[in-house]
C-alpha atoms as one frame of an Amber mdcrd trajectory, in Angstrom:
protein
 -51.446 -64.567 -75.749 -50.220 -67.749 -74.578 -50.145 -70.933 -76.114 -52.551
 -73.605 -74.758 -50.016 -75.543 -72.886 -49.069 -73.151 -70.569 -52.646 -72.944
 -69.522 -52.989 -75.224 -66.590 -55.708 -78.065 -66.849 -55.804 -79.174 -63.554
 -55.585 -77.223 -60.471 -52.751 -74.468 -60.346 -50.867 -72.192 -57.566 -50.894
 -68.017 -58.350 -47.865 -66.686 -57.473 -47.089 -62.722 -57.811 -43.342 -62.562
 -59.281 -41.359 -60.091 -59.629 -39.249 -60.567 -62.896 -35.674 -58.205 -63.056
 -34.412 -58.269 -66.247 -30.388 -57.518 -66.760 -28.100 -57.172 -69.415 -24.180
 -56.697 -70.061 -22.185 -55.406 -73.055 -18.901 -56.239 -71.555 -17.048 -59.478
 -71.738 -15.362 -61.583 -69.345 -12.666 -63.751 -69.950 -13.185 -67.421 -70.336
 -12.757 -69.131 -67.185 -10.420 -72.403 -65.905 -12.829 -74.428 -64.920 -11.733
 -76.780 -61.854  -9.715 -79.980 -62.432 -12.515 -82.708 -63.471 -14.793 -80.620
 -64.863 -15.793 -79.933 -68.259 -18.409 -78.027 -70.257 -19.965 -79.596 -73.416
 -22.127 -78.442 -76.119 -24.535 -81.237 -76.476 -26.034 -81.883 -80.117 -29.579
 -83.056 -81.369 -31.056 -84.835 -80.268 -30.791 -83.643 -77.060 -33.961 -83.494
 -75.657 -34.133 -86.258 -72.343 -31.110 -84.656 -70.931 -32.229 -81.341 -71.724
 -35.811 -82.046 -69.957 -33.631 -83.961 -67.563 -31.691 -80.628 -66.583 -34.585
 -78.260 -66.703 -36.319 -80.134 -63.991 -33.684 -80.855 -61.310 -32.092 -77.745
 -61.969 -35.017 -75.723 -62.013 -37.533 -77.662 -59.761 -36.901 -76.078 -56.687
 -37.856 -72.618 -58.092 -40.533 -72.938 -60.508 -38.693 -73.387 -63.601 -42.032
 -74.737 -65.130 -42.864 -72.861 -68.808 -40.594 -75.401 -70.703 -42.065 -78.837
 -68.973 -45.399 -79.015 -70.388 -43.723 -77.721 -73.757 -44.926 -80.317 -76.810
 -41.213 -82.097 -77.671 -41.686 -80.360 -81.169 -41.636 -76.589 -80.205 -38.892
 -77.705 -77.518 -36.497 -79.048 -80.262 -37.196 -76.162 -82.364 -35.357 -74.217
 -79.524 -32.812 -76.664 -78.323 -31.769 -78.099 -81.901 -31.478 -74.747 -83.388
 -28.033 -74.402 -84.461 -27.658 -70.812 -83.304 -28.685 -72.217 -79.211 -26.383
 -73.106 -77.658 -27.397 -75.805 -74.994 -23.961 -75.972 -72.769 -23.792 -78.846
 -70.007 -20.819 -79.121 -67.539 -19.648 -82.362 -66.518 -17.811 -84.034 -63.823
 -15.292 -86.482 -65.105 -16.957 -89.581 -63.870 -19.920 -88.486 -66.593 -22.350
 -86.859 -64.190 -24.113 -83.417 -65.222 -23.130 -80.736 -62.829 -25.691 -77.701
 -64.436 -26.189 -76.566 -67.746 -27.000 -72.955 -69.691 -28.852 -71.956 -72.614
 -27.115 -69.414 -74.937 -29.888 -67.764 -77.412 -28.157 -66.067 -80.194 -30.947
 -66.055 -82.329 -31.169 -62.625 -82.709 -27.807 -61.530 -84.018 -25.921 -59.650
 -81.851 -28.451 -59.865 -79.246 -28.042 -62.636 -77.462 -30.195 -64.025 -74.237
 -29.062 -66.249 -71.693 -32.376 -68.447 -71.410 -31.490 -70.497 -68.488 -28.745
 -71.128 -66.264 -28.133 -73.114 -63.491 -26.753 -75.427 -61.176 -28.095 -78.653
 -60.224 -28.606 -79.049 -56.381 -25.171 -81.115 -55.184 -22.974 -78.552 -56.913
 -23.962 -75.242 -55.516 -21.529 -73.966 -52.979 -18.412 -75.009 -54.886 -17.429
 -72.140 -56.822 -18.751 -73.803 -60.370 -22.162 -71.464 -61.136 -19.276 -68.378
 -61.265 -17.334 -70.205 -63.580 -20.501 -71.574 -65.537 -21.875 -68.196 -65.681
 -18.423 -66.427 -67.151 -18.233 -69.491 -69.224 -21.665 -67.751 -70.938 -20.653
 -64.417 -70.945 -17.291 -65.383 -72.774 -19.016 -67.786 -75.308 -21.986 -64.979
 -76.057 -19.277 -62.680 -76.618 -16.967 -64.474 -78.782 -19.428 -65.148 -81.026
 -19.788 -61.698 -81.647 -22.876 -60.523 -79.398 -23.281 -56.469 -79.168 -25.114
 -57.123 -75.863 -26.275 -60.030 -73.447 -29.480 -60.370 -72.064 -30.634 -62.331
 -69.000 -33.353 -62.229 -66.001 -34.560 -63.610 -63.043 -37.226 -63.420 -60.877
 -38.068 -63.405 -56.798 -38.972 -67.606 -57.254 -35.287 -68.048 -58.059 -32.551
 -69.252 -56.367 -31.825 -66.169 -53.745 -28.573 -65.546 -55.104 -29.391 -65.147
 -58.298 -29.500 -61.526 -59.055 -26.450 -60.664 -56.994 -24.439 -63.457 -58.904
 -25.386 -61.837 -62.165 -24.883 -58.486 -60.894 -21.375 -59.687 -59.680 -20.612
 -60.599 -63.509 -21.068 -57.286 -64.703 -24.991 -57.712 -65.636 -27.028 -54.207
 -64.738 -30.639 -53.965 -63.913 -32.882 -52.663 -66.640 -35.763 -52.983 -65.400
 -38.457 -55.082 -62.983 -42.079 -55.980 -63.606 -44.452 -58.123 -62.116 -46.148
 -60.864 -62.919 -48.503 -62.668 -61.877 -48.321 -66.908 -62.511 -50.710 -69.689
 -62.527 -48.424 -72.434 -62.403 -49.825 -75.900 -62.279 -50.110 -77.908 -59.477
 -47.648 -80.664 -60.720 -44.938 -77.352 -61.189 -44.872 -75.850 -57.770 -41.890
 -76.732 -55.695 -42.697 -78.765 -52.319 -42.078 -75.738 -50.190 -44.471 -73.275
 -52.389 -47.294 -75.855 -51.830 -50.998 -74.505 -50.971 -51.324 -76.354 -47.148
């Protein structure tokens, strides 16, 4: 059942998704990351940038679950000490994309979000984020790695992860009433 705020209040879009869910038991090597960049752990409290992040990363494909999620259940996740909210940087300060390690579950680790924000796809960093996570899941002694996607996602997506060593488990579908307020510009009822 889901909680109450994830029920839409006002008017809401249904979308039919189609959710692929991956995993990997193999490492990868940590990455260079380009000259100028950097990737941060950021500590409690980290909520604005984190909400910051999750929208522009995430806006243009429905990343909506965690936005109307009360601050409280949010921190719970973010502020955990075993979640790993990673952030990479550009030297002058501004946030290139950011991931969310889960390793909540021992050895089982998820990969809760991950992306880029708009200005730095197409410059080799979401290859070098993304094996950044692998690495880090890995180190800290993860039997297996856990992440998925769905058809609302950037297009890429799946054959990015795939590319990384992450293999199809399997693919169900959904079906979403996201609210109104959610749904990218170009998924808009006309």
């Amino acid at each position: 059942m889901l909680p109450a705020w994830l029920h839409p209040q006002g008017s809401s879009t249904r979308f039919e998704v189609g959710v692929t869910f991956l995993e990997t038991r193999a490492s990868r090597p940590a990455p260079v990351l380009p000259e100028g960049v950097s990737l941060e752990r950021v500590l409690p409290p980290a909520l604005p940038l984190y909400r910051k992040l999750y929208r522009e990363v995430g806006e243009a494909y429905c990343w909506w679950m965690r936005r109307p999620m009360p601050d409280e259940k949010l921190a719970e996740i973010v502020h955990d000490p075993d979640v790993y909210f990673m952030v990479l940087w550009q030297a002058d300060g501004t946030p290139l994309g950011f991931y969310e390690l889960d390793l909540r579950e021992g050895g089982d680790a998820n990969l809760a979000y991950f992306g880029l924000l708009p200005a730095a796809i197409g410059h080799g960093l979401g290859r070098a984020l993304l094996d950044s996570a692998i690495s880090q899941a890995f180190t800290a002694g993860c039997w297996r790695l856990r992440v998925n996607t769905c058809t609302l996602d950037h297009p890429r997506a799946l054959t990015n992860y795939q590319k990384c060593g992450f293999v199809i488990q399997y693919v169900v579908q959904e079906i979403w009433n996201v609210p109104d307020e959610y749904v990218p510009a170009e998924l808009r009822r006309l």
